[in-house]
Amino acid sequence: MRKGMIWLLLAALLTSGVFAARGEEAITGYDETALFAEEDSNALPAGEGLEVFFFDLGRVDGILIRCEGVDSFIDVGFHKNAAPAIEYMDGLGVDHLDSYICSHAHADHIEGGPPIIKKYGADRIYMPHARCYTQLLEFASESQKAAIENAEHVIVRAGDSFQIGGATVYCYGPVSVRKCAPGAQTENDNSLILKLVYGERSILLTGDTYSGQLEKAMRKFPGKLKSDVFKNPHHNGTQDENVVRKIDPKITVFCTADENPPEREYVSFLRKLGSRVYITGSKHDGNIKLSSDGHSLLVTRGYPLTELTLNPIKKLYPTQKANLSGTIKPAKYADDIDWLCWTSSDKSVAKVSNGVVEAVGEGTATITVSSVNGLRATTEVEVYSCGVILNKSSMKMAVGDNAMLKYKIGPTHPEGVTAQWVSSDESVAFVTDEGEVIAVRSGKVKVGVQLSNGASAACSVTVTETEVERISLNNHRLKLSVGDTATLKARLHPSDATNKNVQWASSDESVATVDAFGTVTAVGKGKCTIGAKAASGKYDTCEVRVK
């Protein structure tokens, strides 16, 4: 068989790619005893269910709630934060806001609100008190003021509720609104405490409220603040542990910048409590999306992509693995794509983790990869019942060595399936019909077995030469008369050197000559040097005097 064809056979199942995910973030299988089960959730179809996006905007809140086609937005931060938030929402296809929610009246939450309200024409503005409305107007340009004034402004009080699509938002705080000067720190106490409920799942949204206000809400509404997801108040702020225990979150989200991370001790407490922790800073998780069908949750992290594709994958056999390949655009995110979410439609056929597919059992499975903005790509994986594995995946050999390879066909061995041993380069190493590999010369080669049904397995073989490290002659001085002969012998170290060739030479053949066997012949009176040189370049010499 020609070498090129042999190599194609051996390489038939190999793929390479740009995907290397840090881990799947699917959360599913909720019940009374285990909120998180082992199995991953399949991604929701676009436009269905609940999606909550926490945007990476710095140490500010920017939260998009999308439920069954209805969009609502919370806060945004300063005026400078509005542009990236709008860019994110445009990428998500937002064209109108059912509502804009002001958590409280601080500039680092709502100064950038007017451009968003104007851009998407919010139908209503929810707020804890009327000063939020006047603050929005103060931050707005004339054209933006018109959009704000056209929206219905609704003051939400503890005990109220409203809808965002099929989700219900319950207000549990502030229990009472404090009177304070514009920009005063105490305005944080006026933050809305909202619990978004969709089916069995719940998300607690807290603005910049403090633990004391959460405690008041817990006393007024016993047990109501317990939630699956906890948007940590005041960005990276540390909360009272007893309060957080009562919320008992399984996911905690920090809307903060990399330079303002939460305290390690607080993060450690949350994790010990059983909560997964996500941080919107670009060096952490970036944008964070929570998706739910009302029963399961799926967490996707990272940045919006404009293109995401998966290349077709060759057929696999049980226990075989393959790296998925494809395209990511913008290309600047291709080196940091550990936030992509991977799912398999049938884990009894094929599992996927970090962009690596592992064949499990016979059948067909769809592998899906998704980005934080809902962009998706799929590829079909076919797994056949009969595959082959080798006892070694790699080995090193010296020229002249031999080694045995063994293969195993499984999990079944259908009748009529035959095996053939092949080498990608027989000039480096060839393999016998029995699987014996014989090293010929230095180099790298793939040696493997090919089944008649197309399955294959290969072993990477590196062949090296043992070089001469030292050469020594049996005599270093000879005294001869004209016409005499003498034989020099060269000893190679180590004795098992691959190339044992020795070159002989005389510095003056008018005095003495030497043949290829080390035989020295005295020709004329004088003095010369006879040398022996190994293929590695090592040499030794003998001084010859002729009378």
Coordinates of C-alpha atoms in Angstrom, one line a residue:
M1 CA 0.0 0.0 0.0
R2 CA 1.3 3.5 -0.8
K3 CA 2.5 5.5 2.2
G4 CA 0.2 8.4 1.6
M5 CA -2.8 6.2 1.4
I6 CA -1.8 4.3 4.5
W7 CA -1.4 7.6 6.5
L8 CA -4.8 8.7 5.3
L9 CA -6.3 5.5 6.7
L10 CA -4.6 6.0 10.1
A11 CA -5.5 9.6 10.3
A12 CA -9.2 9.2 9.2
L13 CA -10.6 9.8 12.7
L14 CA -8.3 12.6 13.8
T15 CA -9.5 16.2 14.0
S16 CA -8.0 19.3 15.5
G17 CA -9.7 22.6 16.5
V18 CA -9.8 25.9 18.3
F19 CA -12.3 24.8 21.0
A20 CA -11.1 24.1 24.5
A21 CA -13.7 24.9 27.0
R22 CA -13.2 25.2 30.8
G23 CA -16.2 23.2 31.4
E24 CA -19.9 22.9 30.8
E25 CA -22.1 25.0 33.0
A26 CA -25.4 23.2 32.6
I27 CA -27.6 22.8 35.7
T28 CA -30.6 20.6 35.6
G29 CA -32.5 17.9 37.3
Y30 CA -34.0 19.9 40.2
D31 CA -35.7 18.0 43.0
E32 CA -36.0 18.3 46.8
T33 CA -32.7 16.6 47.5
A34 CA -30.3 17.7 44.7
L35 CA -30.7 20.9 42.9
F36 CA -27.9 20.0 40.5
A37 CA -27.9 16.6 38.9
E38 CA -25.0 15.0 36.9
E39 CA -26.7 15.3 33.5
D40 CA -26.5 18.5 31.5
S41 CA -29.4 20.4 30.1
N42 CA -29.9 20.9 26.4
A43 CA -30.0 24.5 25.4
L44 CA -33.4 26.1 25.0
P45 CA -34.7 26.9 21.6
A46 CA -34.1 30.6 20.7
G47 CA -37.0 32.8 21.9
E48 CA -38.5 30.3 24.3
G49 CA -38.4 30.2 28.1
L50 CA -36.6 32.7 30.3
E51 CA -33.2 34.3 29.6
V52 CA -31.4 36.7 32.0
F53 CA -28.2 38.4 30.9
F54 CA -25.8 40.0 33.3
F55 CA -23.6 42.3 31.1
D56 CA -19.9 42.9 31.7
L57 CA -20.0 46.7 32.0
G58 CA -17.6 47.3 34.9
R59 CA -18.6 47.7 38.5
V60 CA -22.2 48.5 37.6
D61 CA -25.4 46.5 37.0
G62 CA -26.7 46.0 33.5
I63 CA -29.3 43.2 33.4
L64 CA -31.5 42.2 30.5
I65 CA -34.5 40.0 31.3
R66 CA -36.1 38.2 28.3
C67 CA -39.1 36.0 28.8
E68 CA -41.2 34.5 26.1
G69 CA -40.4 37.3 23.7
V70 CA -40.8 40.2 26.2
D71 CA -37.7 42.3 27.1
S72 CA -37.0 44.3 30.2
F73 CA -33.8 46.0 31.4
I74 CA -32.5 46.9 34.9
D75 CA -30.2 49.9 35.6
V76 CA -27.0 50.2 33.4
G77 CA -24.6 52.3 35.2
F78 CA -23.1 55.7 34.1
H79 CA -23.6 57.3 30.7
K80 CA -20.4 55.7 29.4
N81 CA -21.9 52.2 30.1
A82 CA -25.0 52.8 27.9
A83 CA -23.1 52.3 24.6
P84 CA -21.7 48.8 25.3
A85 CA -25.0 47.8 26.8
I86 CA -26.8 48.9 23.6
E87 CA -24.3 47.1 21.5
Y88 CA -24.9 43.9 23.5
M89 CA -28.7 44.2 23.2
D90 CA -28.5 45.0 19.5
G91 CA -26.6 41.8 19.0
L92 CA -29.3 40.0 20.9
G93 CA -32.0 41.4 18.6
V94 CA -33.6 43.7 21.2
D95 CA -35.8 46.2 19.4
H96 CA -38.2 47.3 22.1
L97 CA -38.3 47.2 25.9
D98 CA -41.6 46.4 27.7
S99 CA -40.1 48.0 30.8
Y100 CA -37.0 49.7 32.2
I101 CA -36.4 49.1 35.9
C102 CA -34.6 51.6 38.2
S103 CA -33.3 49.8 41.2
H104 CA -32.6 53.1 43.0
A105 CA -31.6 56.7 42.2
H106 CA -27.8 56.5 42.3
A107 CA -26.0 57.7 39.2
D108 CA -23.9 54.6 39.0
H109 CA -27.1 52.7 38.3
I110 CA -29.3 54.9 36.2
E111 CA -27.3 57.8 34.7
G112 CA -27.0 55.7 31.5
G113 CA -30.7 54.9 31.5
P114 CA -32.0 57.7 29.3
P115 CA -30.1 56.6 26.1
I116 CA -31.5 53.1 26.6
I117 CA -35.0 54.3 27.1
K118 CA -34.8 56.4 24.0
K119 CA -33.2 53.7 21.9
Y120 CA -35.7 51.0 22.8
G121 CA -38.8 53.1 23.7
A122 CA -39.7 51.5 27.1
D123 CA -43.5 51.2 27.7
R124 CA -43.1 51.7 31.4
I125 CA -40.5 52.5 34.0
Y126 CA -40.6 50.7 37.4
M127 CA -39.0 52.4 40.4
P128 CA -39.0 52.4 44.2
H129 CA -39.8 56.1 44.5
A130 CA -40.6 59.2 42.4
R131 CA -37.1 60.7 42.7
C132 CA -35.8 58.0 40.4
Y133 CA -38.0 59.5 37.7
T134 CA -36.7 63.1 38.3
Q135 CA -33.1 61.8 38.4
L136 CA -33.6 60.1 35.0
L137 CA -34.9 63.4 33.6
E138 CA -31.9 65.3 35.0
F139 CA -29.5 62.9 33.4
A140 CA -31.3 63.0 30.0
S141 CA -30.9 65.2 26.9
E142 CA -34.0 66.9 25.5
S143 CA -34.8 64.1 23.1
Q144 CA -34.2 61.5 25.8
K145 CA -36.6 63.4 28.1
A146 CA -39.4 62.9 25.6
A147 CA -38.9 59.2 25.6
I148 CA -38.9 59.1 29.4
E149 CA -42.0 61.2 29.7
N150 CA -43.8 59.0 27.1
A151 CA -43.3 55.9 29.3
E152 CA -45.7 55.1 32.1
H153 CA -43.8 55.5 35.4
V154 CA -44.8 53.0 38.1
I155 CA -43.7 53.1 41.7
V156 CA -43.4 49.6 43.0
R157 CA -43.8 48.9 46.7
A158 CA -43.1 45.9 48.9
G159 CA -45.9 43.4 48.2
D160 CA -46.5 44.5 44.6
S161 CA -45.9 42.3 41.6
F162 CA -45.8 42.6 37.8
Q163 CA -45.2 40.5 34.7
I164 CA -42.4 40.2 32.3
G165 CA -43.7 37.8 29.7
G166 CA -44.5 34.6 31.4
A167 CA -42.4 35.5 34.5
T168 CA -43.8 37.1 37.6
V169 CA -41.7 39.7 39.5
Y170 CA -42.5 40.0 43.2
C171 CA -41.3 43.1 45.1
Y172 CA -40.2 42.4 48.7
G173 CA -38.3 45.6 49.3
P174 CA -37.6 48.2 50.3
V175 CA -40.0 47.6 53.1
S176 CA -40.1 51.4 53.6
V177 CA -38.5 54.2 51.6
R178 CA -36.0 56.4 53.4
K179 CA -35.9 60.2 52.7
C180 CA -32.4 61.2 51.8
A181 CA -30.5 63.8 49.8
P182 CA -29.7 63.1 46.1
G183 CA -26.5 60.9 45.9
A184 CA -26.5 60.1 49.6
Q185 CA -25.2 56.7 50.6
T186 CA -28.5 55.9 52.4
E187 CA -30.2 55.8 49.0
N188 CA -28.8 52.2 48.7
D189 CA -31.4 51.3 51.4
N190 CA -34.1 52.2 48.9
S191 CA -33.0 49.6 46.3
L192 CA -35.8 47.4 44.9
I193 CA -35.6 43.8 46.2
L194 CA -37.2 41.8 43.3
K195 CA -37.7 38.1 43.0
L196 CA -38.2 36.9 39.5
V197 CA -40.1 33.6 39.3
Y198 CA -40.5 31.4 36.2
G199 CA -42.0 28.0 36.8
E200 CA -40.0 26.3 39.6
R201 CA -37.0 28.7 39.3
S202 CA -36.3 32.0 40.9
I203 CA -33.8 34.9 40.7
L204 CA -33.4 37.5 43.5
L205 CA -32.4 40.9 42.2
T206 CA -31.2 43.3 44.8
G207 CA -29.7 46.5 43.4
D208 CA -27.4 48.0 46.1
T209 CA -29.5 47.0 49.1
Y210 CA -27.7 46.1 52.4
S211 CA -28.1 43.0 54.5
G212 CA -30.2 45.0 57.0
Q213 CA -32.8 45.7 54.4
L214 CA -32.8 42.1 53.3
E215 CA -33.4 41.1 56.9
K216 CA -36.4 43.5 57.1
A217 CA -37.8 42.0 54.0
M218 CA -37.3 38.5 55.4
R219 CA -39.2 39.4 58.6
K220 CA -42.1 40.9 56.6
F221 CA -42.1 38.1 54.0
P222 CA -40.9 35.0 55.8
G223 CA -39.3 32.4 53.4
K224 CA -40.1 34.5 50.3
L225 CA -36.5 35.6 49.6
K226 CA -35.2 32.0 49.3
S227 CA -34.0 31.8 45.6
D228 CA -32.0 29.7 43.2
V229 CA -30.0 32.7 42.0
F230 CA -28.8 35.6 44.0
K231 CA -27.6 38.8 42.4
N232 CA -25.2 39.9 45.1
P233 CA -26.1 43.4 46.4
H234 CA -23.8 46.4 45.9
H235 CA -21.7 44.7 43.2
N236 CA -18.7 43.1 45.0
G237 CA -20.1 43.8 48.5
T238 CA -19.8 41.2 51.3
Q239 CA -23.2 40.3 52.8
D240 CA -24.1 39.0 56.2
E241 CA -23.7 35.2 56.2
N242 CA -26.9 34.5 58.1
V243 CA -28.9 36.5 55.6
V244 CA -27.3 34.6 52.6
R245 CA -28.0 31.3 54.3
K246 CA -31.7 32.1 54.4
I247 CA -31.6 32.9 50.7
D248 CA -29.7 29.7 50.1
P249 CA -28.6 30.4 46.5
K250 CA -27.3 27.8 44.2
I251 CA -25.9 30.5 41.9
T252 CA -24.5 33.8 43.0
V253 CA -23.7 36.5 40.4
F254 CA -21.4 39.5 41.1
C255 CA -21.8 42.5 38.7
T256 CA -18.4 44.0 39.2
A257 CA -15.1 44.8 37.5
D258 CA -11.9 42.8 37.7
E259 CA -10.2 45.5 39.8
N260 CA -13.1 45.3 42.3
P261 CA -13.4 41.5 43.0
P262 CA -15.4 40.1 45.9
E263 CA -13.5 39.2 49.0
R264 CA -12.0 35.7 48.8
E265 CA -13.4 34.8 52.2
Y266 CA -16.9 35.7 51.1
V267 CA -16.5 33.7 47.8
S268 CA -15.2 30.8 49.8
F269 CA -18.2 31.0 52.1
L270 CA -20.6 31.0 49.2
R271 CA -19.0 28.0 47.6
K272 CA -19.1 26.1 50.9
L273 CA -22.7 27.0 51.1
G274 CA -23.2 25.1 47.8
S275 CA -23.4 28.2 45.5
R276 CA -21.7 28.5 42.2
V277 CA -20.1 31.9 41.9
Y278 CA -20.0 34.0 38.7
I279 CA -18.3 37.4 38.2
T280 CA -18.9 39.6 35.2
G281 CA -15.4 41.0 35.0
S282 CA -13.6 40.3 31.7
K283 CA -10.9 38.3 33.4
H284 CA -13.5 36.2 35.2
D285 CA -16.7 35.1 33.4
G286 CA -17.6 38.1 31.2
N287 CA -21.2 38.3 30.2
I288 CA -23.4 35.7 32.0
K289 CA -26.6 34.3 30.7
L290 CA -29.1 32.2 32.7
S291 CA -31.6 30.2 30.7
S292 CA -34.5 28.3 32.1
D293 CA -37.5 26.3 30.8
G294 CA -39.1 26.7 34.3
H295 CA -37.4 23.5 35.5
S296 CA -33.8 23.5 34.6
L297 CA -31.1 26.2 34.4
L298 CA -28.3 26.6 31.9
V299 CA -25.4 29.0 32.6
T300 CA -23.5 30.4 29.6
R301 CA -20.6 32.8 30.0
G302 CA -18.4 34.9 27.8
Y303 CA -18.9 37.4 25.0
P304 CA -21.3 37.8 22.0
L305 CA -20.1 36.2 18.8
T306 CA -21.0 37.0 15.3
E307 CA -20.1 33.6 13.9
L308 CA -19.9 30.2 15.4
T309 CA -19.6 27.0 13.4
L310 CA -18.7 23.4 13.9
N311 CA -17.0 21.2 11.3
P312 CA -18.4 17.8 10.5
I313 CA -16.9 15.0 12.6
K314 CA -15.9 11.6 11.3
K315 CA -17.6 8.5 12.6
L316 CA -16.4 7.3 16.0
Y317 CA -16.3 4.0 17.8
P318 CA -16.9 3.4 21.5
T319 CA -14.2 4.8 23.8
Q320 CA -12.8 7.0 21.0
K321 CA -12.4 10.7 21.5
A322 CA -12.2 13.6 19.0
N323 CA -11.5 17.3 19.3
L324 CA -14.2 19.4 17.7
S325 CA -13.1 22.1 15.3
G326 CA -14.9 25.1 13.9
T327 CA -14.9 28.9 13.6
I328 CA -15.3 31.7 16.1
K329 CA -15.7 35.4 15.1
P330 CA -14.6 37.9 16.3
A331 CA -11.3 36.1 16.1
K332 CA -10.0 38.0 19.2
Y333 CA -12.2 35.7 21.4
A334 CA -10.8 32.5 19.8
D335 CA -8.0 32.2 22.4
D336 CA -10.4 32.6 25.3
I337 CA -13.4 30.4 24.6
D338 CA -13.5 28.4 27.7
W339 CA -17.0 29.9 28.3
L340 CA -18.7 28.2 25.4
C341 CA -21.4 25.8 26.4
W342 CA -21.4 22.3 25.0
T343 CA -24.3 19.8 25.1
S344 CA -25.1 16.4 23.6
S345 CA -28.6 15.3 22.6
D346 CA -27.9 11.7 23.7
K347 CA -25.2 11.0 26.3
S348 CA -25.6 7.3 25.9
V349 CA -24.2 7.7 22.3
A350 CA -21.7 10.5 22.8
K351 CA -20.6 12.8 25.7
V352 CA -19.0 16.2 25.2
S353 CA -16.8 18.2 27.6
N354 CA -14.5 21.1 26.8
G355 CA -15.0 20.7 23.1
V356 CA -13.9 17.0 23.2
V357 CA -16.4 14.3 22.1
E358 CA -16.2 10.9 23.6
A359 CA -18.0 8.0 21.9
V360 CA -20.1 5.9 24.3
G361 CA -22.4 3.6 22.4
E362 CA -23.9 2.9 19.0
G363 CA -26.2 5.5 17.5
T364 CA -26.3 9.2 16.4
A365 CA -26.1 12.2 18.7
T366 CA -26.2 16.0 18.0
I367 CA -23.4 18.0 19.6
T368 CA -24.4 21.7 20.2
V369 CA -22.1 24.6 21.1
S370 CA -23.7 27.9 22.2
S371 CA -22.4 31.4 23.0
V372 CA -23.7 33.9 25.6
N373 CA -25.8 35.7 23.0
G374 CA -27.6 32.5 21.8
L375 CA -25.5 31.8 18.7
R376 CA -25.4 28.1 18.1
A377 CA -23.7 25.5 16.0
T378 CA -24.3 21.7 15.7
T379 CA -22.7 18.7 14.3
E380 CA -23.9 15.1 14.0
V381 CA -21.8 12.3 15.6
E382 CA -22.2 8.7 14.4
V383 CA -21.0 6.0 16.7
Y384 CA -20.6 2.5 15.4
S385 CA -20.6 -0.6 17.5
C386 CA -17.2 -2.0 16.7
G387 CA -14.0 -0.1 17.3
V388 CA -10.4 -0.9 18.0
I389 CA -7.8 0.2 20.6
L390 CA -4.1 -0.5 20.9
N391 CA -2.2 -1.4 24.0
K392 CA 0.1 1.6 23.4
S393 CA -0.5 5.1 22.1
S394 CA 3.1 6.0 21.8
M395 CA 6.6 4.5 22.3
K396 CA 10.3 5.3 21.7
M397 CA 12.6 2.9 19.9
A398 CA 16.3 2.8 18.9
V399 CA 17.3 1.9 15.3
G400 CA 17.3 -1.9 15.1
D401 CA 15.0 -2.4 18.1
N402 CA 11.7 -4.4 17.8
A403 CA 8.6 -4.2 19.9
M404 CA 5.2 -5.9 19.9
L405 CA 1.8 -4.0 19.5
K406 CA -1.5 -5.6 20.4
Y407 CA -5.0 -4.5 19.5
K408 CA -8.4 -5.2 20.9
I409 CA -11.7 -5.0 19.0
G410 CA -14.8 -4.1 20.9
P411 CA -17.2 -3.9 22.5
T412 CA -18.3 -6.6 20.1
H413 CA -16.4 -8.3 17.3
P414 CA -18.9 -8.7 14.4
E415 CA -18.3 -11.6 12.1
G416 CA -16.3 -10.8 9.0
V417 CA -14.4 -7.8 10.5
T418 CA -10.7 -8.2 9.7
A419 CA -7.6 -6.2 10.8
Q420 CA -4.5 -5.0 8.9
W421 CA -1.3 -3.6 10.4
V422 CA 0.0 -0.5 8.6
S423 CA 2.9 2.0 8.9
S424 CA 2.8 5.6 7.7
D425 CA 6.5 5.4 6.7
E426 CA 8.2 2.0 6.4
S427 CA 11.6 3.5 5.9
V428 CA 11.4 4.6 9.5
A429 CA 9.7 1.6 11.0
F430 CA 7.6 -1.2 9.5
V431 CA 5.2 -3.6 11.1
T432 CA 4.7 -7.3 10.5
D433 CA 1.4 -9.1 10.2
E434 CA 1.8 -10.1 13.8
G435 CA 2.1 -6.6 15.1
E436 CA 5.9 -6.6 15.5
V437 CA 7.4 -3.1 15.0
I438 CA 10.9 -3.0 13.7
A439 CA 12.8 0.3 13.8
V440 CA 14.8 1.1 10.7
R441 CA 16.1 4.6 10.9
S442 CA 15.6 7.7 13.0
G443 CA 12.4 9.6 12.6
K444 CA 8.7 9.7 13.6
V445 CA 6.0 7.4 12.3
K446 CA 2.5 6.3 12.9
V447 CA 2.1 2.5 13.3
G448 CA -1.4 1.1 13.7
V449 CA -4.2 -1.2 12.9
Q450 CA -7.0 -0.7 10.4
L451 CA -10.3 -2.7 10.6
S452 CA -12.1 -3.6 7.4
N453 CA -15.2 -1.6 8.7
G454 CA -13.1 1.6 8.8
A455 CA -12.2 1.8 12.4
S456 CA -8.5 2.5 13.2
A457 CA -6.1 3.1 16.0
A458 CA -2.5 4.3 15.8
C459 CA 0.6 4.4 17.9
S460 CA 3.1 7.3 17.6
V461 CA 6.6 5.8 17.3
T462 CA 9.8 7.8 17.7
V463 CA 12.9 6.1 16.4
T464 CA 16.3 7.4 17.6
E465 CA 19.9 6.4 16.8
T466 CA 22.5 5.5 19.4
E467 CA 25.5 7.7 18.5
V468 CA 29.1 6.9 19.1
E469 CA 30.2 9.0 22.1
R470 CA 33.9 8.0 22.0
I471 CA 36.3 6.0 19.7
S472 CA 39.6 4.5 20.9
L473 CA 42.4 2.8 19.0
N474 CA 44.3 -0.2 20.2
N475 CA 47.7 1.5 19.6
H476 CA 48.6 5.2 19.6
R477 CA 52.3 4.9 18.5
L478 CA 53.7 2.7 15.7
K479 CA 57.4 2.4 14.6
L480 CA 57.7 0.7 11.2
S481 CA 60.3 0.2 8.5
V482 CA 59.6 0.9 4.9
G483 CA 57.4 -1.9 3.5
D484 CA 56.1 -3.0 6.9
T485 CA 52.4 -3.3 7.7
A486 CA 50.4 -3.1 11.0
T487 CA 46.7 -3.3 11.7
L488 CA 45.0 -0.7 13.9
K489 CA 41.7 -1.6 15.6
A490 CA 39.0 1.0 16.5
R491 CA 36.7 0.4 19.5
L492 CA 33.4 2.2 19.6
H493 CA 31.7 3.4 22.8
P494 CA 29.0 2.5 23.4
S495 CA 29.4 -0.8 21.7
D496 CA 25.7 -0.9 20.6
A497 CA 26.0 2.3 18.6
T498 CA 23.6 2.4 15.7
N499 CA 26.1 3.4 13.0
K500 CA 29.4 1.5 13.4
N501 CA 31.1 2.8 10.3
V502 CA 34.6 4.1 10.7
Q503 CA 36.6 6.3 8.3
W504 CA 40.4 5.9 8.2
A505 CA 42.8 8.6 7.0
S506 CA 46.5 9.4 6.9
S507 CA 48.0 12.9 7.3
D508 CA 50.8 12.0 4.8
E509 CA 50.4 9.1 2.5
S510 CA 54.0 9.5 1.3
V511 CA 55.0 8.2 4.7
A512 CA 52.2 5.7 5.4
T513 CA 48.8 4.7 4.0
V514 CA 45.8 3.1 5.7
D515 CA 43.0 1.1 4.1
A516 CA 39.3 0.8 5.1
F517 CA 40.2 -2.1 7.6
G518 CA 42.8 -0.1 9.5
T519 CA 45.8 -1.7 7.9
V520 CA 48.7 0.7 7.9
T521 CA 51.5 0.3 5.2
A522 CA 54.8 2.1 5.6
V523 CA 55.7 3.9 2.4
G524 CA 58.7 6.2 3.0
K525 CA 60.8 7.5 5.9
G526 CA 59.2 10.2 8.0
K527 CA 56.4 10.8 10.5
C528 CA 52.6 11.0 10.0
T529 CA 49.3 10.6 11.8
I530 CA 46.7 7.9 11.2
G531 CA 43.2 8.8 12.3
A532 CA 39.9 6.9 12.8
K533 CA 36.6 8.8 12.7
A534 CA 33.1 7.6 13.7
A535 CA 29.9 8.7 12.0
S536 CA 29.1 10.9 15.0
G537 CA 32.3 12.9 14.4
K538 CA 34.3 11.4 17.3
Y539 CA 37.9 10.4 16.4
D540 CA 41.2 9.0 17.7
T541 CA 44.7 9.1 16.3
C542 CA 47.9 7.1 16.1
E543 CA 51.4 8.5 15.5
V544 CA 53.4 6.5 12.9
R545 CA 57.2 6.8 12.5
V546 CA 58.8 5.1 9.5
K547 CA 62.6 4.3 9.3

